[in-house]
Amino acid sequence: MKVFHEKEALRSWRAALRSAGQTLALVPTMGALHRGHLSLIARAQQEADAVLVSIYVNPTQFNRANDLANYPRDPEGDRQLLEASGCDALFEPISLYRPGHASWVEVPSLAGTLCGRTRPGHFRGVATVVTKLFQIAQPEVALFGAKDLQQALLLTQMAADLDMPVRVLTAPTLREADGLAMSSRNRRLTPAQRLAAASIPRALAGAEATLRGGTTTAGTITDAVTRRLVDAGARIDYVSLVRPEDLLEIPPESPATPGLVLAIAAFFGATRLIDNVLLGSSGLDEALAEDP
Ligand code: PAF
């Protein structure tokens, strides 16, 4: 596996690939890699001749300094996982911003809701750093995980709106045996918080089961999910039922229907976790044993 710290060296490698007629898939990450990332790499290997993974904890997408400082980092472990995955190259820049950086990419229509409400500037940072990565690596394909649904939708919209010559693909969320969505942030949970965090997939599964049981409203679903998370000791950021295409929130009195997305952000201790399901097709209610 090639390792690049400088964008110029990466650009030369990329140019050589193109001369050889090879396509490139990019998997942008912030490191602390897990099986979810490996599944993105495996998918990327099906989509292009060569796979590049980037690891960069992007400071501009953190709106709290201590969240950035405490973001999990595991360069040695990451390197080993990447070598074993068969990925072709790693881009691990020291910084991606030059002094005086003053240009930003924004998708306001998708950035103002869900995570954007309590993380102002987050999606501007994400869209900007991903644009920079696209500019540097010029991949034909880029892969993002569905756990970060808002991010994936926003980046898909950004690439289409700005005529970026890259296919943005969203791959399914990978889950632990108890249903918890894989996330680098799970490493920061204490054993007790890790147990409590399993209330997220159970609450999502409960919502699926309620919907399957008959007619219900958005408010009934979000109230039940909120109660379940709070009972498990979570501090809620949001529990929202939204349309998958534009993340528009469904009013509480409106019917909850299959095809809507149930999205959650909740804190367990200081660790903020997110998850979502496309109602009616997640299969979570069948995959997880319901609480007695
Ligand atoms: O999902 C992430 O890990 C990050 O938001 C991304 C896409 C690598 C941009 O920094």
PDB file of N, CA and C in Angstrom, residues 107-200:
ATOM      1  N   VAL A 107     -24.244  23.702   1.336  1.00  0.00           N
ATOM      2  CA  VAL A 107     -25.492  23.199   0.761  1.00  0.00           C
ATOM      3  C   VAL A 107     -26.584  23.505   1.793  1.00  0.00           C
ATOM      4  N   PRO A 108     -27.005  24.784   1.870  1.00  0.00           N
ATOM      5  CA  PRO A 108     -27.868  25.205   2.977  1.00  0.00           C
ATOM      6  C   PRO A 108     -29.179  24.415   3.061  1.00  0.00           C
ATOM      7  N   SER A 109     -29.718  24.003   1.896  1.00  0.00           N
ATOM      8  CA  SER A 109     -31.035  23.338   1.931  1.00  0.00           C
ATOM      9  C   SER A 109     -30.983  22.039   2.732  1.00  0.00           C
ATOM     10  N   LEU A 110     -29.812  21.394   2.794  1.00  0.00           N
ATOM     11  CA  LEU A 110     -29.733  20.114   3.526  1.00  0.00           C
ATOM     12  C   LEU A 110     -28.944  20.230   4.827  1.00  0.00           C
ATOM     13  N   ALA A 111     -28.328  21.398   5.053  1.00  0.00           N
ATOM     14  CA  ALA A 111     -27.446  21.517   6.228  1.00  0.00           C
ATOM     15  C   ALA A 111     -28.153  22.074   7.456  1.00  0.00           C
ATOM     16  N   GLY A 112     -29.381  22.583   7.271  1.00  0.00           N
ATOM     17  CA  GLY A 112     -30.008  23.310   8.376  1.00  0.00           C
ATOM     18  C   GLY A 112     -30.799  22.437   9.336  1.00  0.00           C
ATOM     19  N   THR A 113     -31.030  21.193   8.963  1.00  0.00           N
ATOM     20  CA  THR A 113     -31.901  20.339   9.778  1.00  0.00           C
ATOM     21  C   THR A 113     -31.065  19.289  10.535  1.00  0.00           C
ATOM     22  N   LEU A 114     -31.711  18.443  11.308  1.00  0.00           N
ATOM     23  CA  LEU A 114     -31.093  17.315  12.037  1.00  0.00           C
ATOM     24  C   LEU A 114     -29.757  17.746  12.662  1.00  0.00           C
ATOM     25  N   CYS A 115     -28.654  17.119  12.261  1.00  0.00           N
ATOM     26  CA  CYS A 115     -27.349  17.414  12.890  1.00  0.00           C
ATOM     27  C   CYS A 115     -26.937  18.881  12.706  1.00  0.00           C
ATOM     28  N   GLY A 116     -27.403  19.509  11.627  1.00  0.00           N
ATOM     29  CA  GLY A 116     -27.024  20.891  11.362  1.00  0.00           C
ATOM     30  C   GLY A 116     -27.548  21.861  12.410  1.00  0.00           C
ATOM     31  N   ARG A 117     -28.641  21.473  13.106  1.00  0.00           N
ATOM     32  CA  ARG A 117     -29.233  22.388  14.101  1.00  0.00           C
ATOM     33  C   ARG A 117     -28.313  22.596  15.294  1.00  0.00           C
ATOM     34  N   THR A 118     -27.685  21.508  15.733  1.00  0.00           N
ATOM     35  CA  THR A 118     -26.857  21.639  16.942  1.00  0.00           C
ATOM     36  C   THR A 118     -25.359  21.610  16.622  1.00  0.00           C
ATOM     37  N   ARG A 119     -25.019  21.428  15.354  1.00  0.00           N
ATOM     38  CA  ARG A 119     -23.605  21.462  14.973  1.00  0.00           C
ATOM     39  C   ARG A 119     -23.416  22.516  13.873  1.00  0.00           C
ATOM     40  N   PRO A 120     -23.621  23.800  14.221  1.00  0.00           N
ATOM     41  CA  PRO A 120     -23.526  24.843  13.187  1.00  0.00           C
ATOM     42  C   PRO A 120     -22.157  24.820  12.515  1.00  0.00           C
ATOM     43  N   GLY A 121     -22.150  24.901  11.198  1.00  0.00           N
ATOM     44  CA  GLY A 121     -20.882  24.930  10.452  1.00  0.00           C
ATOM     45  C   GLY A 121     -20.342  23.542  10.129  1.00  0.00           C
ATOM     46  N   HIS A 122     -20.918  22.507  10.758  1.00  0.00           N
ATOM     47  CA  HIS A 122     -20.394  21.149  10.556  1.00  0.00           C
ATOM     48  C   HIS A 122     -20.411  20.760   9.073  1.00  0.00           C
ATOM     49  N   PHE A 123     -21.558  20.935   8.429  1.00  0.00           N
ATOM     50  CA  PHE A 123     -21.660  20.447   7.049  1.00  0.00           C
ATOM     51  C   PHE A 123     -20.898  21.337   6.061  1.00  0.00           C
ATOM     52  N   ARG A 124     -20.708  22.592   6.426  1.00  0.00           N
ATOM     53  CA  ARG A 124     -19.849  23.446   5.606  1.00  0.00           C
ATOM     54  C   ARG A 124     -18.419  22.890   5.630  1.00  0.00           C
ATOM     55  N   GLY A 125     -17.980  22.461   6.805  1.00  0.00           N
ATOM     56  CA  GLY A 125     -16.646  21.868   6.923  1.00  0.00           C
ATOM     57  C   GLY A 125     -16.544  20.565   6.154  1.00  0.00           C
ATOM     58  N   VAL A 126     -17.602  19.730   6.254  1.00  0.00           N
ATOM     59  CA  VAL A 126     -17.590  18.444   5.546  1.00  0.00           C
ATOM     60  C   VAL A 126     -17.567  18.683   4.036  1.00  0.00           C
ATOM     61  N   ALA A 127     -18.477  19.542   3.544  1.00  0.00           N
ATOM     62  CA  ALA A 127     -18.569  19.765   2.089  1.00  0.00           C
ATOM     63  C   ALA A 127     -17.263  20.353   1.556  1.00  0.00           C
ATOM     64  N   THR A 128     -16.648  21.231   2.341  1.00  0.00           N
ATOM     65  CA  THR A 128     -15.406  21.865   1.886  1.00  0.00           C
ATOM     66  C   THR A 128     -14.265  20.856   1.835  1.00  0.00           C
ATOM     67  N   VAL A 129     -14.115  20.052   2.896  1.00  0.00           N
ATOM     68  CA  VAL A 129     -12.973  19.124   2.887  1.00  0.00           C
ATOM     69  C   VAL A 129     -13.173  18.037   1.825  1.00  0.00           C
ATOM     70  N   VAL A 130     -14.421  17.593   1.619  1.00  0.00           N
ATOM     71  CA  VAL A 130     -14.642  16.560   0.605  1.00  0.00           C
ATOM     72  C   VAL A 130     -14.402  17.147  -0.796  1.00  0.00           C
ATOM     73  N   THR A 131     -14.785  18.394  -1.002  1.00  0.00           N
ATOM     74  CA  THR A 131     -14.475  19.057  -2.285  1.00  0.00           C
ATOM     75  C   THR A 131     -12.962  19.077  -2.507  1.00  0.00           C
ATOM     76  N   LYS A 132     -12.220  19.439  -1.449  1.00  0.00           N
ATOM     77  CA  LYS A 132     -10.764  19.475  -1.575  1.00  0.00           C
ATOM     78  C   LYS A 132     -10.218  18.083  -1.909  1.00  0.00           C
ATOM     79  N   LEU A 133     -10.744  17.059  -1.233  1.00  0.00           N
ATOM     80  CA  LEU A 133     -10.274  15.686  -1.507  1.00  0.00           C
ATOM     81  C   LEU A 133     -10.606  15.280  -2.944  1.00  0.00           C
ATOM     82  N   PHE A 134     -11.796  15.665  -3.415  1.00  0.00           N
ATOM     83  CA  PHE A 134     -12.160  15.358  -4.804  1.00  0.00           C
ATOM     84  C   PHE A 134     -11.205  16.068  -5.776  1.00  0.00           C
ATOM     85  N   GLN A 135     -10.869  17.318  -5.464  1.00  0.00           N
ATOM     86  CA  GLN A 135      -9.985  18.095  -6.331  1.00  0.00           C
ATOM     87  C   GLN A 135      -8.595  17.479  -6.381  1.00  0.00           C
ATOM     88  N   ILE A 136      -8.124  17.009  -5.240  1.00  0.00           N
ATOM     89  CA  ILE A 136      -6.757  16.480  -5.168  1.00  0.00           C
ATOM     90  C   ILE A 136      -6.676  15.092  -5.806  1.00  0.00           C
ATOM     91  N   ALA A 137      -7.642  14.216  -5.434  1.00  0.00           N
ATOM     92  CA  ALA A 137      -7.541  12.810  -5.862  1.00  0.00           C
ATOM     93  C   ALA A 137      -8.253  12.533  -7.187  1.00  0.00           C
ATOM     94  N   GLN A 138      -9.211  13.395  -7.542  1.00  0.00           N
ATOM     95  CA  GLN A 138      -9.988  13.225  -8.782  1.00  0.00           C
ATOM     96  C   GLN A 138     -10.485  11.795  -8.965  1.00  0.00           C
ATOM     97  N   PRO A 139     -11.225  11.279  -7.974  1.00  0.00           N
ATOM     98  CA  PRO A 139     -11.735   9.915  -8.095  1.00  0.00           C
ATOM     99  C   PRO A 139     -12.936   9.861  -9.052  1.00  0.00           C
ATOM    100  N   GLU A 140     -13.138   8.704  -9.667  1.00  0.00           N
ATOM    101  CA  GLU A 140     -14.350   8.512 -10.470  1.00  0.00           C
ATOM    102  C   GLU A 140     -15.538   8.201  -9.559  1.00  0.00           C
ATOM    103  N   VAL A 141     -15.235   7.602  -8.393  1.00  0.00           N
ATOM    104  CA  VAL A 141     -16.281   7.157  -7.455  1.00  0.00           C
ATOM    105  C   VAL A 141     -15.844   7.540  -6.045  1.00  0.00           C
ATOM    106  N   ALA A 142     -16.824   7.889  -5.192  1.00  0.00           N
ATOM    107  CA  ALA A 142     -16.516   8.108  -3.773  1.00  0.00           C
ATOM    108  C   ALA A 142     -17.604   7.434  -2.947  1.00  0.00           C
ATOM    109  N   LEU A 143     -17.186   6.845  -1.827  1.00  0.00           N
ATOM    110  CA  LEU A 143     -18.105   6.031  -1.006  1.00  0.00           C
ATOM    111  C   LEU A 143     -18.303   6.649   0.368  1.00  0.00           C
ATOM    112  N   PHE A 144     -19.577   6.704   0.804  1.00  0.00           N
ATOM    113  CA  PHE A 144     -19.902   7.211   2.134  1.00  0.00           C
ATOM    114  C   PHE A 144     -20.904   6.262   2.781  1.00  0.00           C
ATOM    115  N   GLY A 145     -20.913   6.234   4.117  1.00  0.00           N
ATOM    116  CA  GLY A 145     -21.785   5.308   4.830  1.00  0.00           C
ATOM    117  C   GLY A 145     -23.160   5.910   5.095  1.00  0.00           C
ATOM    118  N   ALA A 146     -24.172   5.045   5.091  1.00  0.00           N
ATOM    119  CA  ALA A 146     -25.554   5.500   5.297  1.00  0.00           C
ATOM    120  C   ALA A 146     -25.844   5.897   6.743  1.00  0.00           C
ATOM    121  N   LYS A 147     -24.966   5.518   7.692  1.00  0.00           N
ATOM    122  CA  LYS A 147     -25.202   5.976   9.070  1.00  0.00           C
ATOM    123  C   LYS A 147     -25.225   7.501   9.094  1.00  0.00           C
ATOM    124  N   ASP A 148     -24.324   8.109   8.303  1.00  0.00           N
ATOM    125  CA  ASP A 148     -24.276   9.573   8.182  1.00  0.00           C
ATOM    126  C   ASP A 148     -25.138   9.979   6.987  1.00  0.00           C
ATOM    127  N   LEU A 149     -26.436   9.716   7.104  1.00  0.00           N
ATOM    128  CA  LEU A 149     -27.328   9.883   5.959  1.00  0.00           C
ATOM    129  C   LEU A 149     -27.356  11.331   5.467  1.00  0.00           C
ATOM    130  N   GLN A 150     -27.413  12.276   6.426  1.00  0.00           N
ATOM    131  CA  GLN A 150     -27.485  13.688   6.033  1.00  0.00           C
ATOM    132  C   GLN A 150     -26.234  14.075   5.256  1.00  0.00           C
ATOM    133  N   GLN A 151     -25.087  13.605   5.733  1.00  0.00           N
ATOM    134  CA  GLN A 151     -23.816  13.867   5.041  1.00  0.00           C
ATOM    135  C   GLN A 151     -23.843  13.277   3.632  1.00  0.00           C
ATOM    136  N   ALA A 152     -24.289  12.019   3.521  1.00  0.00           N
ATOM    137  CA  ALA A 152     -24.284  11.346   2.218  1.00  0.00           C
ATOM    138  C   ALA A 152     -25.209  12.068   1.231  1.00  0.00           C
ATOM    139  N   LEU A 153     -26.394  12.471   1.705  1.00  0.00           N
ATOM    140  CA  LEU A 153     -27.340  13.177   0.822  1.00  0.00           C
ATOM    141  C   LEU A 153     -26.763  14.514   0.369  1.00  0.00           C
ATOM    142  N   LEU A 154     -26.189  15.219   1.341  1.00  0.00           N
ATOM    143  CA  LEU A 154     -25.649  16.550   1.063  1.00  0.00           C
ATOM    144  C   LEU A 154     -24.487  16.480   0.066  1.00  0.00           C
ATOM    145  N   LEU A 155     -23.632  15.469   0.217  1.00  0.00           N
ATOM    146  CA  LEU A 155     -22.477  15.360  -0.684  1.00  0.00           C
ATOM    147  C   LEU A 155     -22.929  14.914  -2.073  1.00  0.00           C
ATOM    148  N   THR A 156     -23.983  14.089  -2.126  1.00  0.00           N
ATOM    149  CA  THR A 156     -24.540  13.680  -3.429  1.00  0.00           C
ATOM    150  C   THR A 156     -25.088  14.907  -4.148  1.00  0.00           C
ATOM    151  N   GLN A 157     -25.828  15.741  -3.394  1.00  0.00           N
ATOM    152  CA  GLN A 157     -26.393  16.975  -3.970  1.00  0.00           C
ATOM    153  C   GLN A 157     -25.275  17.920  -4.424  1.00  0.00           C
ATOM    154  N   MET A 158     -24.258  18.058  -3.571  1.00  0.00           N
ATOM    155  CA  MET A 158     -23.143  18.961  -3.880  1.00  0.00           C
ATOM    156  C   MET A 158     -22.456  18.553  -5.189  1.00  0.00           C
ATOM    157  N   ALA A 159     -22.157  17.258  -5.308  1.00  0.00           N
ATOM    158  CA  ALA A 159     -21.439  16.784  -6.500  1.00  0.00           C
ATOM    159  C   ALA A 159     -22.276  17.009  -7.756  1.00  0.00           C
ATOM    160  N   ALA A 160     -23.603  16.785  -7.641  1.00  0.00           N
ATOM    161  CA  ALA A 160     -24.478  16.975  -8.806  1.00  0.00           C
ATOM    162  C   ALA A 160     -24.593  18.459  -9.142  1.00  0.00           C
ATOM    163  N   ASP A 161     -24.839  19.288  -8.128  1.00  0.00           N
ATOM    164  CA  ASP A 161     -25.032  20.728  -8.368  1.00  0.00           C
ATOM    165  C   ASP A 161     -23.798  21.370  -8.977  1.00  0.00           C
ATOM    166  N   LEU A 162     -22.620  20.939  -8.530  1.00  0.00           N
ATOM    167  CA  LEU A 162     -21.378  21.601  -8.951  1.00  0.00           C
ATOM    168  C   LEU A 162     -20.672  20.848 -10.088  1.00  0.00           C
ATOM    169  N   ASP A 163     -21.408  19.917 -10.723  1.00  0.00           N
ATOM    170  CA  ASP A 163     -20.864  19.184 -11.880  1.00  0.00           C
ATOM    171  C   ASP A 163     -19.528  18.535 -11.575  1.00  0.00           C
ATOM    172  N   MET A 164     -19.416  17.971 -10.370  1.00  0.00           N
ATOM    173  CA  MET A 164     -18.165  17.285 -10.044  1.00  0.00           C
ATOM    174  C   MET A 164     -18.174  15.925 -10.753  1.00  0.00           C
ATOM    175  N   PRO A 165     -17.111  15.589 -11.454  1.00  0.00           N
ATOM    176  CA  PRO A 165     -17.125  14.353 -12.244  1.00  0.00           C
ATOM    177  C   PRO A 165     -16.849  13.123 -11.388  1.00  0.00           C
ATOM    178  N   VAL A 166     -17.704  12.905 -10.411  1.00  0.00           N
ATOM    179  CA  VAL A 166     -17.517  11.785  -9.489  1.00  0.00           C
ATOM    180  C   VAL A 166     -18.892  11.213  -9.155  1.00  0.00           C
ATOM    181  N   ARG A 167     -18.960   9.881  -9.093  1.00  0.00           N
ATOM    182  CA  ARG A 167     -20.206   9.231  -8.653  1.00  0.00           C
ATOM    183  C   ARG A 167     -20.137   9.095  -7.150  1.00  0.00           C
ATOM    184  N   VAL A 168     -21.099   9.680  -6.429  1.00  0.00           N
ATOM    185  CA  VAL A 168     -21.122   9.566  -4.962  1.00  0.00           C
ATOM    186  C   VAL A 168     -22.062   8.428  -4.605  1.00  0.00           C
ATOM    187  N   LEU A 169     -21.512   7.394  -3.956  1.00  0.00           N
ATOM    188  CA  LEU A 169     -22.322   6.226  -3.605  1.00  0.00           C
ATOM    189  C   LEU A 169     -22.476   6.132  -2.089  1.00  0.00           C
ATOM    190  N   THR A 170     -23.660   5.683  -1.659  1.00  0.00           N
ATOM    191  CA  THR A 170     -23.925   5.498  -0.233  1.00  0.00           C
ATOM    192  C   THR A 170     -24.068   4.014   0.041  1.00  0.00           C
ATOM    193  N   ALA A 171     -23.281   3.512   1.001  1.00  0.00           N
ATOM    194  CA  ALA A 171     -23.302   2.073   1.305  1.00  0.00           C
ATOM    195  C   ALA A 171     -23.987   1.851   2.662  1.00  0.00           C
ATOM    196  N   PRO A 172     -24.614   0.664   2.832  1.00  0.00           N
ATOM    197  CA  PRO A 172     -25.420   0.414   4.036  1.00  0.00           C
ATOM    198  C   PRO A 172     -24.619   0.473   5.332  1.00  0.00           C
ATOM    199  N   THR A 173     -25.310   0.813   6.420  1.00  0.00           N
ATOM    200  CA  THR A 173     -24.720   0.857   7.753  1.00  0.00           C
ATOM    201  C   THR A 173     -24.378  -0.562   8.212  1.00  0.00           C
ATOM    202  N   LEU A 174     -23.185  -0.721   8.760  1.00  0.00           N
ATOM    203  CA  LEU A 174     -22.843  -2.014   9.370  1.00  0.00           C
ATOM    204  C   LEU A 174     -23.118  -1.934  10.868  1.00  0.00           C
ATOM    205  N   ARG A 175     -23.617  -3.041  11.433  1.00  0.00           N
ATOM    206  CA  ARG A 175     -24.031  -3.031  12.839  1.00  0.00           C
ATOM    207  C   ARG A 175     -23.314  -4.107  13.640  1.00  0.00           C
ATOM    208  N   GLU A 176     -23.132  -3.823  14.944  1.00  0.00           N
ATOM    209  CA  GLU A 176     -22.615  -4.835  15.868  1.00  0.00           C
ATOM    210  C   GLU A 176     -23.715  -5.869  16.102  1.00  0.00           C
ATOM    211  N   ALA A 177     -23.366  -6.957  16.843  1.00  0.00           N
ATOM    212  CA  ALA A 177     -24.335  -8.037  17.048  1.00  0.00           C
ATOM    213  C   ALA A 177     -25.601  -7.530  17.745  1.00  0.00           C
ATOM    214  N   ASP A 178     -25.473  -6.538  18.631  1.00  0.00           N
ATOM    215  CA  ASP A 178     -26.670  -6.021  19.315  1.00  0.00           C
ATOM    216  C   ASP A 178     -27.330  -4.888  18.528  1.00  0.00           C
ATOM    217  N   GLY A 179     -26.874  -4.662  17.323  1.00  0.00           N
ATOM    218  CA  GLY A 179     -27.537  -3.697  16.451  1.00  0.00           C
ATOM    219  C   GLY A 179     -26.910  -2.321  16.447  1.00  0.00           C
ATOM    220  N   LEU A 180     -26.002  -2.022  17.382  1.00  0.00           N
ATOM    221  CA  LEU A 180     -25.411  -0.678  17.416  1.00  0.00           C
ATOM    222  C   LEU A 180     -24.656  -0.414  16.112  1.00  0.00           C
ATOM    223  N   ALA A 181     -24.940   0.716  15.505  1.00  0.00           N
ATOM    224  CA  ALA A 181     -24.263   1.069  14.250  1.00  0.00           C
ATOM    225  C   ALA A 181     -22.767   1.250  14.519  1.00  0.00           C
ATOM    226  N   MET A 182     -21.932   0.685  13.641  1.00  0.00           N
ATOM    227  CA  MET A 182     -20.483   0.843  13.826  1.00  0.00           C
ATOM    228  C   MET A 182     -20.102   2.301  13.619  1.00  0.00           C
ATOM    229  N   SER A 183     -19.265   2.789  14.516  1.00  0.00           N
ATOM    230  CA  SER A 183     -18.841   4.187  14.477  1.00  0.00           C
ATOM    231  C   SER A 183     -17.507   4.293  15.201  1.00  0.00           C
ATOM    232  N   SER A 184     -16.648   5.166  14.693  1.00  0.00           N
ATOM    233  CA  SER A 184     -15.372   5.399  15.385  1.00  0.00           C
ATOM    234  C   SER A 184     -15.631   5.891  16.806  1.00  0.00           C
ATOM    235  N   ARG A 185     -16.719   6.621  16.980  1.00  0.00           N
ATOM    236  CA  ARG A 185     -17.013   7.194  18.290  1.00  0.00           C
ATOM    237  C   ARG A 185     -17.395   6.135  19.322  1.00  0.00           C
ATOM    238  N   ASN A 186     -17.781   4.930  18.889  1.00  0.00           N
ATOM    239  CA  ASN A 186     -18.148   3.876  19.862  1.00  0.00           C
ATOM    240  C   ASN A 186     -16.965   3.567  20.783  1.00  0.00           C
ATOM    241  N   ARG A 187     -15.741   3.801  20.297  1.00  0.00           N
ATOM    242  CA  ARG A 187     -14.545   3.521  21.114  1.00  0.00           C
ATOM    243  C   ARG A 187     -14.497   4.369  22.370  1.00  0.00           C
ATOM    244  N   ARG A 188     -15.209   5.493  22.336  1.00  0.00           N
ATOM    245  CA  ARG A 188     -15.133   6.404  23.488  1.00  0.00           C
ATOM    246  C   ARG A 188     -16.156   6.064  24.567  1.00  0.00           C
ATOM    247  N   LEU A 189     -17.004   5.060  24.311  1.00  0.00           N
ATOM    248  CA  LEU A 189     -18.031   4.703  25.296  1.00  0.00           C
ATOM    249  C   LEU A 189     -17.420   3.864  26.408  1.00  0.00           C
ATOM    250  N   THR A 190     -17.814   4.117  27.650  1.00  0.00           N
ATOM    251  CA  THR A 190     -17.448   3.222  28.746  1.00  0.00           C
ATOM    252  C   THR A 190     -18.268   1.938  28.561  1.00  0.00           C
ATOM    253  N   PRO A 191     -17.898   0.827  29.247  1.00  0.00           N
ATOM    254  CA  PRO A 191     -18.696  -0.393  29.100  1.00  0.00           C
ATOM    255  C   PRO A 191     -20.178  -0.162  29.419  1.00  0.00           C
ATOM    256  N   ALA A 192     -20.467   0.644  30.448  1.00  0.00           N
ATOM    257  CA  ALA A 192     -21.878   0.890  30.808  1.00  0.00           C
ATOM    258  C   ALA A 192     -22.576   1.703  29.712  1.00  0.00           C
ATOM    259  N   GLN A 193     -21.865   2.699  29.177  1.00  0.00           N
ATOM    260  CA  GLN A 193     -22.463   3.512  28.098  1.00  0.00           C
ATOM    261  C   GLN A 193     -22.653   2.675  26.836  1.00  0.00           C
ATOM    262  N   ARG A 194     -21.697   1.756  26.600  1.00  0.00           N
ATOM    263  CA  ARG A 194     -21.807   0.895  25.408  1.00  0.00           C
ATOM    264  C   ARG A 194     -23.067   0.032  25.489  1.00  0.00           C
ATOM    265  N   LEU A 195     -23.334  -0.504  26.709  1.00  0.00           N
ATOM    266  CA  LEU A 195     -24.561  -1.299  26.911  1.00  0.00           C
ATOM    267  C   LEU A 195     -25.792  -0.434  26.673  1.00  0.00           C
ATOM    268  N   ALA A 196     -25.763   0.767  27.259  1.00  0.00           N
ATOM    269  CA  ALA A 196     -26.924   1.666  27.146  1.00  0.00           C
ATOM    270  C   ALA A 196     -27.157   2.084  25.692  1.00  0.00           C
ATOM    271  N   ALA A 197     -26.053   2.214  24.929  1.00  0.00           N
ATOM    272  CA  ALA A 197     -26.173   2.676  23.536  1.00  0.00           C
ATOM    273  C   ALA A 197     -26.939   1.686  22.658  1.00  0.00           C
ATOM    274  N   ALA A 198     -27.016   0.442  23.107  1.00  0.00           N
ATOM    275  CA  ALA A 198     -27.795  -0.552  22.337  1.00  0.00           C
ATOM    276  C   ALA A 198     -29.283  -0.203  22.358  1.00  0.00           C
ATOM    277  N   SER A 199     -29.670   0.770  23.210  1.00  0.00           N
ATOM    278  CA  SER A 199     -31.070   1.229  23.186  1.00  0.00           C
ATOM    279  C   SER A 199     -31.394   1.918  21.861  1.00  0.00           C
ATOM    280  N   ILE A 200     -30.376   2.417  21.157  1.00  0.00           N
ATOM    281  CA  ILE A 200     -30.658   3.108  19.874  1.00  0.00           C
ATOM    282  C   ILE A 200     -31.244   2.115  18.859  1.00  0.00           C
TER     283      ILE A 200
END
